[in-house]
Structure formats: C-alpha cells, structure tokens
Coordinates of C-alpha atoms and ligand atoms in Angstrom, one line a residue:
X77 CA -41.7 14.6 16.2
X78 CA -38.8 12.3 17.0
X79 CA -37.4 12.6 20.5
X80 CA -34.5 15.0 21.1
X81 CA -31.1 13.4 20.6
X82 CA -27.6 14.5 21.5
X83 CA -25.2 15.1 18.6
X84 CA -23.1 12.2 19.9
X85 CA -25.9 9.8 19.1
X86 CA -24.5 9.4 15.6
X87 CA -25.8 5.8 15.0
X88 CA -29.5 6.8 15.6
X89 CA -31.5 8.2 12.7
X90 CA -33.4 11.0 14.3
X91 CA -35.7 11.7 11.4
X92 CA -39.4 10.8 11.6
X93 CA -41.3 9.6 8.6
X94 CA -41.8 13.2 7.4
X95 CA -38.0 13.7 7.4
X96 CA -38.1 15.9 10.5
X97 CA -36.0 15.5 13.6
X98 CA -34.7 17.4 16.6
X99 CA -31.1 17.3 18.0
X100 CA -29.6 18.9 21.0
X101 CA -27.2 21.6 19.7
X102 CA -23.8 22.5 21.1
X103 CA -25.0 24.9 23.8
X104 CA -27.8 22.5 24.9
X105 CA -30.4 24.2 22.8
X106 CA -32.7 22.1 20.6
X107 CA -32.2 22.4 16.8
X108 CA -34.4 21.1 14.1
X109 CA -33.1 19.1 11.1
X110 CA -35.1 18.4 8.0
X111 CA -34.6 16.1 5.0
X112 CA -36.6 17.9 2.4
X113 CA -35.8 18.2 -1.3
X114 CA -38.2 20.9 -2.1
X115 CA -36.1 23.8 -0.9
X116 CA -36.2 23.4 2.8
X117 CA -33.4 21.0 3.6
X118 CA -31.9 21.9 7.1
X119 CA -28.7 20.5 8.4
X120 CA -27.7 20.2 12.1
X121 CA -25.5 23.3 12.7
X122 CA -21.7 22.8 13.0
X123 CA -18.7 24.8 13.8
X124 CA -15.8 24.8 11.4
X125 CA -13.4 23.8 14.2
X126 CA -15.5 20.7 14.9
X127 CA -14.9 19.4 11.4
X128 CA -11.1 20.1 11.7
X129 CA -11.0 18.4 15.1
X130 CA -13.1 15.4 14.0
X131 CA -10.4 14.7 11.3
X132 CA -7.3 15.7 13.1
X133 CA -8.1 13.7 16.3
X134 CA -8.8 10.5 14.4
X135 CA -6.0 10.8 11.9
X136 CA -3.3 11.5 14.5
X137 CA -4.7 9.0 17.0
X138 CA -4.3 6.5 14.2
X139 CA -0.8 7.6 13.4
X140 CA 0.1 7.4 17.1
X141 CA -1.4 4.0 17.6
X142 CA -0.1 2.5 14.3
X143 CA 3.5 3.8 14.9
X144 CA 3.8 0.2 16.2
X145 CA 1.8 -2.1 13.9
X146 CA 1.7 -5.9 13.6
X147 CA 1.8 -5.8 9.8
X148 CA 2.4 -3.0 7.3
X149 CA 1.3 -3.6 3.8
X150 CA 3.0 -1.3 1.3
X151 CA 0.9 -0.6 -1.8
X152 CA -2.9 -0.9 -2.1
X153 CA -3.1 -2.4 -5.6
X154 CA -4.9 -5.7 -6.3
X155 CA -2.3 -7.9 -4.5
X156 CA -1.8 -5.6 -1.5
X157 CA -5.6 -5.2 -1.0
X158 CA -6.2 -8.9 -1.4
X159 CA -3.5 -9.7 1.2
X160 CA -5.1 -7.2 3.6
X161 CA -8.5 -8.7 3.2
X162 CA -7.3 -12.3 3.7
X163 CA -5.0 -11.4 6.6
X164 CA -7.6 -9.3 8.4
X165 CA -10.3 -12.0 7.9
X166 CA -8.0 -14.7 9.4
X167 CA -6.6 -12.6 12.2
X168 CA -8.9 -9.8 13.3
X169 CA -6.6 -9.3 16.3
X170 CA -3.7 -8.0 14.1
X171 CA -3.1 -4.3 13.6
X172 CA -2.8 -4.1 9.9
X173 CA -1.6 -0.8 8.4
X174 CA -1.7 -0.2 4.7
X175 CA 0.5 2.6 3.3
X176 CA -0.4 3.7 -0.2
X177 CA 1.5 6.4 -2.1
X178 CA -1.4 7.5 -4.3
X179 CA -4.4 9.5 -3.2
X180 CA -6.5 6.9 -5.0
X181 CA -5.8 3.3 -3.8
X182 CA -6.2 0.5 -6.3
X183 CA -3.0 0.6 -8.3
X184 CA -3.5 -0.9 -11.8
X185 CA -6.8 -2.5 -10.9
X186 CA -9.2 0.3 -11.9
X187 CA -9.1 -0.9 -15.5
X188 CA -8.7 -4.2 -17.3
X189 CA -6.2 -3.4 -20.0
X190 CA -5.4 -0.7 -22.5
X191 CA -7.9 1.7 -20.8
X192 CA -10.7 -0.9 -21.2
X193 CA -12.9 -1.6 -18.3
X194 CA -13.7 -5.3 -18.1
X195 CA -11.4 -7.4 -15.9
X196 CA -10.4 -11.0 -16.7
X197 CA -9.6 -13.4 -13.8
X198 CA -8.5 -16.9 -14.5
X199 CA -9.8 -19.8 -12.5
X200 CA -9.5 -20.9 -9.8
X201 CA -8.9 -17.4 -8.5
X202 CA -12.6 -16.6 -9.2
X203 CA -13.4 -18.1 -5.8
X204 CA -12.3 -14.9 -4.2
X205 CA -14.9 -12.9 -6.2
X206 CA -17.6 -15.0 -4.7
X207 CA -16.1 -14.5 -1.3
X208 CA -16.2 -10.7 -1.5
X209 CA -19.4 -10.6 -3.5
X210 CA -18.4 -9.4 -7.0
X211 CA -20.6 -10.7 -9.8
X212 CA -19.0 -11.9 -13.1
X213 CA -19.7 -13.7 -16.3
X214 CA -18.3 -17.2 -16.5
X215 CA -16.4 -18.0 -19.7
X216 CA -15.2 -21.5 -18.7
X217 CA -11.5 -21.2 -18.0
X218 CA -11.8 -17.6 -16.8
X219 CA -14.4 -15.1 -15.6
X220 CA -15.0 -11.5 -16.6
X221 CA -16.1 -8.7 -14.2
X222 CA -18.0 -6.1 -16.1
X223 CA -15.8 -3.3 -14.7
X224 CA -12.5 -3.5 -12.9
X225 CA -13.7 -0.7 -10.7
X226 CA -16.4 -3.0 -9.4
X227 CA -13.8 -5.4 -8.2
X228 CA -11.5 -2.8 -6.8
X229 CA -14.1 -0.7 -5.0
X230 CA -15.8 -3.8 -3.5
X231 CA -12.5 -5.1 -2.2
X232 CA -11.5 -1.7 -0.9
X233 CA -14.7 -1.3 0.9
X234 CA -14.6 -4.7 2.4
X235 CA -11.0 -4.1 3.6
X236 CA -11.6 -0.6 5.0
X237 CA -14.7 -1.8 6.9
X238 CA -12.6 -4.2 8.9
X239 CA -11.9 -2.7 12.3
X240 CA -8.3 -3.9 12.5
X241 CA -7.3 -2.4 9.2
X242 CA -6.3 1.2 8.6
X243 CA -5.0 2.8 5.4
X244 CA -2.8 5.8 5.1
X245 CA -3.1 6.9 1.5
X246 CA -1.2 9.9 0.0
X247 CA 1.6 8.5 2.1
X248 CA 4.8 7.0 0.5
X249 CA 7.2 4.5 1.9
X250 CA 10.5 6.2 1.4
X251 CA 12.8 3.6 2.9
X252 CA 12.9 0.4 4.9
X253 CA 14.0 0.1 8.6
X254 CA 16.6 -2.6 8.7
X255 CA 17.8 -3.8 12.1
X256 CA 20.5 -6.3 12.9
X257 CA 19.1 -9.2 15.0
X258 CA 21.0 -11.0 17.8
X259 CA 22.6 -13.3 15.3
X260 CA 23.9 -10.4 13.3
X261 CA 21.3 -11.0 10.5
X262 CA 19.8 -8.0 8.7
X263 CA 16.0 -7.9 9.3
X264 CA 13.4 -5.6 7.9
X265 CA 11.6 -4.2 10.9
X266 CA 9.5 -1.3 9.6
X267 CA 9.0 1.4 7.0
X268 CA 10.0 5.0 6.7
X269 CA 7.1 7.2 5.5
X270 CA 6.4 10.6 4.3
X271 CA 3.3 12.3 2.8
X272 CA 3.7 11.7 -0.9
X273 CA 3.6 15.3 -1.7
X274 CA 6.6 15.8 0.6
X275 CA 8.4 12.7 -0.8
X276 CA 8.0 14.1 -4.4
X277 CA 9.5 17.4 -3.4
X278 CA 12.8 16.3 -1.7
X279 CA 14.7 17.7 -4.6
X280 CA 13.2 21.2 -4.3
X281 CA 13.2 21.7 -0.5
X282 CA 15.9 21.4 2.1
X283 CA 15.8 18.3 4.4
X284 CA 12.3 17.2 5.2
X285 CA 12.8 14.3 7.5
X286 CA 10.3 11.4 7.5
X287 CA 8.4 9.4 10.0
X288 CA 8.4 5.7 10.8
X289 CA 6.2 2.7 11.4
X290 CA 7.7 -0.4 13.0
X291 CA 6.2 -3.9 12.6
X292 CA 7.5 -7.5 12.8
X293 CA 6.4 -8.2 9.2
X294 CA 6.3 -5.8 6.2
X295 CA 4.4 -7.0 3.1
X296 CA 5.6 -5.2 0.0
X297 CA 3.2 -5.0 -2.9
X298 CA 4.4 -2.0 -4.8
X299 CA 4.0 -3.4 -8.3
X300 CA 6.4 -3.5 -11.2
X301 CA 8.9 -0.8 -12.0
X302 CA 7.5 2.7 -12.6
X303 CA 7.6 6.1 -10.9
X304 CA 7.4 4.5 -7.5
X305 CA 6.9 0.8 -8.4
X306 CA 9.1 -2.1 -7.2
X307 CA 10.2 0.2 -4.4
X308 CA 11.3 -2.4 -1.8
X309 CA 13.0 -4.7 -4.4
X310 CA 15.1 -1.8 -5.6
X311 CA 15.9 -0.7 -2.1
X312 CA 16.9 -4.2 -1.2
X313 CA 19.6 -4.0 -3.8
X314 CA 21.0 -0.6 -2.6
X315 CA 20.7 -1.8 1.0
X316 CA 22.7 -5.0 0.3
X317 CA 19.8 -7.4 1.0
X318 CA 19.7 -8.5 -2.7
X319 CA 22.6 -8.8 -5.1
X320 CA 20.8 -7.6 -8.2
X321 CA 17.3 -7.1 -9.5
X322 CA 16.0 -10.0 -11.7
X323 CA 14.1 -7.5 -13.9
X324 CA 10.6 -8.2 -15.2
X325 CA 10.6 -10.4 -18.4
X326 CA 8.2 -10.2 -21.4
X327 CA 4.6 -11.0 -21.2
X328 CA 3.6 -14.7 -20.9
X329 CA 0.3 -15.2 -19.1
X330 CA 0.7 -18.9 -18.7
X331 CA 4.2 -18.7 -17.2
X332 CA 3.7 -15.5 -15.3
X333 CA 0.7 -16.0 -13.1
X334 CA 1.7 -19.3 -11.5
X335 CA 5.3 -18.1 -11.1
X336 CA 4.2 -15.1 -9.2
X337 CA 1.8 -17.0 -6.9
X338 CA 4.2 -19.9 -6.3
X339 CA 7.1 -17.6 -5.5
X340 CA 5.2 -15.3 -3.2
X341 CA 7.4 -15.5 -0.1
X342 CA 9.5 -13.8 2.6
X343 CA 12.2 -12.5 0.3
X344 CA 14.3 -11.2 3.2
X345 CA 13.8 -11.6 7.0
X346 CA 10.7 -9.7 7.9
X347 CA 9.8 -8.8 4.3
X348 CA 7.1 -10.6 2.4
X349 CA 6.8 -9.7 -1.3
X350 CA 3.6 -10.1 -3.3
X351 CA 2.2 -9.2 -6.8
X352 CA 4.2 -7.8 -9.7
X353 CA 7.0 -6.5 -7.5
X354 CA 8.1 -10.1 -7.5
X355 CA 8.6 -10.1 -11.3
X356 CA 11.2 -7.4 -10.8
X357 CA 12.8 -9.2 -7.8
X358 CA 13.0 -12.6 -9.4
X359 CA 13.1 -11.9 -13.1
X360 CA 9.7 -13.3 -13.9
X361 CA 7.4 -12.7 -16.9
X362 CA 4.6 -10.1 -16.7
X363 CA 1.0 -11.3 -17.3
X364 CA -0.6 -8.0 -18.4
X365 CA -4.4 -7.7 -18.0
X366 CA -5.3 -10.8 -16.2
X367 CA -5.7 -10.6 -12.4
X368 CA -6.0 -14.1 -11.0
X369 CA -2.3 -14.1 -10.2
X370 CA -2.5 -10.9 -8.2
X371 CA -5.4 -12.3 -6.1
X372 CA -3.8 -15.6 -5.4
X373 CA -0.5 -14.0 -4.7
X374 CA -2.2 -11.7 -2.2
X375 CA -3.8 -14.6 -0.5
X376 CA -0.5 -16.5 -0.3
X377 CA 1.2 -13.4 1.1
X378 CA -1.3 -13.4 3.9
X379 CA -0.5 -17.0 4.8
X380 CA 3.2 -16.3 4.5
X381 CA 2.8 -13.3 6.8
X382 CA 1.2 -15.5 9.5
X383 CA 4.0 -18.1 9.1
X384 CA 6.6 -15.4 9.7
X385 CA 4.7 -13.9 12.6
X386 CA 4.3 -17.3 14.2
X387 CA 8.0 -18.4 13.6
Ligands
AHZ598 O1 0.8 3.6 -5.8 C1 1.2 2.2 -5.9 C2 0.1 1.3 -6.3 O2 -1.1 1.7 -5.7 C3 1.7 1.7 -4.6 N1 3.1 2.1 -4.3 C4 4.2 1.9 -5.1 N2 5.3 2.3 -4.5 C5 4.9 2.7 -3.2 C6 5.6 3.3 -2.1 N3 4.9 3.6 -1.0 C7 3.5 3.4 -0.9 N4 6.9 3.5 -2.1 C8 3.5 2.6 -3.1 N5 2.8 2.9 -2.0 O3 1.7 0.3 -4.8 C9 0.6 0.0 -5.6 C10 1.0 -1.1 -6.5 O4 -0.2 -1.6 -7.2 P1 -0.1 -2.3 -8.6 O5 -1.5 -2.5 -9.1 O6 0.8 -1.6 -9.5 O7 0.6 -3.7 -8.2 P2 0.1 -5.2 -8.0 O8 1.3 -6.0 -8.0 O9 -0.8 -5.3 -6.9 O10 -0.7 -5.4 -9.4 C11 -0.1 -5.4 -10.6 C12 -1.1 -5.7 -11.7 C13 -0.4 -5.6 -13.0 S1 0.2 -6.9 -13.9 C14 0.8 -5.8 -15.1 C15 1.6 -6.3 -16.2 O11 1.9 -7.5 -16.3 O12 1.9 -5.4 -17.1 N6 0.6 -4.6 -14.8 C16 -0.1 -4.4 -13.7 C17 -0.5 -3.1 -13.2

C-alpha cells in the first residue's frame, strides 16, 4: 500500500501498481482511493463547497491580480494566440492577459475553409509549426496541417501552460480605456470588460456596469467585421482615434497576407493591432483560408508590443 498522503499533495501519484492508494481525508481520517475499471473505482471524497471554492478562489485571485496587467490581448484567434505565445516566450516576466468573448477560444482557426478541416499555411510561416510541434504535409510553397483543430489546440495548450499567461474566456471587451497623457495625447490604457452573456443582454436589462483591466499595451486581435469582430477598429472611429474604417477588401491571398503582416503595428498610442482586424482598419484584402499571415502577424505584434513597452 502506498504511504498516506495529504490531499494537498496534488503532484504526487498515490496509487500503487494495483491502482490502490490512501489519502488523508478532511477530518484527518485515512481514505482509500482505487483506480479500478471493473466496477470498484473509488474517488477521494470531496465536499461540494471545496469544488466551488477551488474555482472561485483562483478565478477571483486572477481577476484581482490581472486588474493591472502588462499586456492585454483582446481575442484568442490565430493571430491573438500566436502573439501570446511569442510574447510570453520572449518575456516570461510579463503579465499577459487574454480576453476572449467566446466560450471556445480559437476564433476562425478550428477549420480550414468552408467547414473543411485541413489548414493551409504558406511558407515561411511553417517555421512556427515546428516551433510549437504541429506536424504537417509539405507541398512545396505551403504546408497542410491535417486538421485546423490540431494547430489551434496545440497552440492553445502551449499558451495556457505558460505561467505568465492567463485567459478569461466568455468575457467580452466592451470598450477601451483612453487616457490623456501629459502631452495631451490620447492613449489606450486598458480595456472595459464584461462577461459576454452580460454584454449580449445590455438591451434587455437596465444598466449592468462593467469592469476594467489596465495595461500599458493592449493588443487587439478581434478579427474582421462580424457580430463582435473588428471591435477596437470600430471603437477607434467612434472615439475619435481614427477618422474612418478602411473596410476589408475582396479576397486576394498574394496581396493580403504580406499586407497584414507588414502593417501589423501600433495603430494608436498603446494599441497594437494584429490579424484580420487590420484589414478593416486599413482597407486591406482578405486572404480567406490560408493562415500564414495570421501567424506572422501575431509574431510581429509580439515584437511591436515589446517595442512599445520599452519606448
Ligand atoms: O471571439 C472572437 C475571436 O475568437 C474574439 N473577439 C472579437 N471581439 C471581441 C471582443 N472581446 C473579446 N470585443 C473578442 N474577444 O476575437 C477572436 C478573433 O479571432 P479570428 O480568428 O476571427 O481573427 P484573426 O484575425 O486571429 O484570424 C482571422 C482569420 C481569418 S482570415 C479570414 C478571411 O479572409 O475571410 N477569415 C478569418 C476567420
């Protein structure tokens, strides 16, 4: 029999080779656990309140701690997640907070195109696949990942495993915080958030005020126009930071991908824009179902973010 362990010893596998183990229960009593798939599986006992508190404590500690972040990334599609990975790899000291409106992060990168699963990535952005460990077929000028979900789930798991990254999904950015700096210049200094289910119900309920996260740099990666897409670009217009939207142009893969990557930049003081949101901001073509541009734009956004932080 394995030696008795306390419930706090979560990293230690208490099971012996027969699948049996003993833990110290809540009141100090010894409890047996058993991994057995012939009808005798026995879990360590738990109280419902422990489950609630395990979640609440961590979630609200995270909210408390990340109310002041170093970088907020708005949108966890392919460009936002790539930016998070690159930034967190280069600067493990930064508090990087991803805010994603959907319950399921990943944006448009769960499928290739037209509900088909293979994902095309043009070279040289394939380097990133090798870096995160995603296999692919090499077709010469481009590579194909057998399922877009393999790319997205791998990237997501790599990002979330990084200790300095947190993600608040099911949370929408409803507005930007815009401060005036000492020179009288408007500077994006944070985001206004609400749980998405609340944000979607503003029209049906009376006044449900939001919350805020401040950060010296906000990376906006909210995609092209849609129910919530191009959020910051649109808000920049109504807030007077941008005269008018460029509006996304028709599909042209060869023009679009380099245009998005090369124009990934700080579009307003404190606000770095990446991915397809730039097509709406600048009036660039769309690329449709080829993802090298999103990867390279996310990487460039990470470098831009560091430049802004260090300036
Ligand atoms: O849920 C959105 C998605 O996951 C999220 N998002 C949008 N508005 C938000 C808000 N607060 C929080 N106000 C928000 N999250 O942003 C993510 C955008 O992901 P995406 O995959 O749509 O954008 P991307 O720019 O990373 O990748 C776009 C890939 C392309 S190209 C293309 C075309 O050319 O037609 N279509 C797509 C989907």
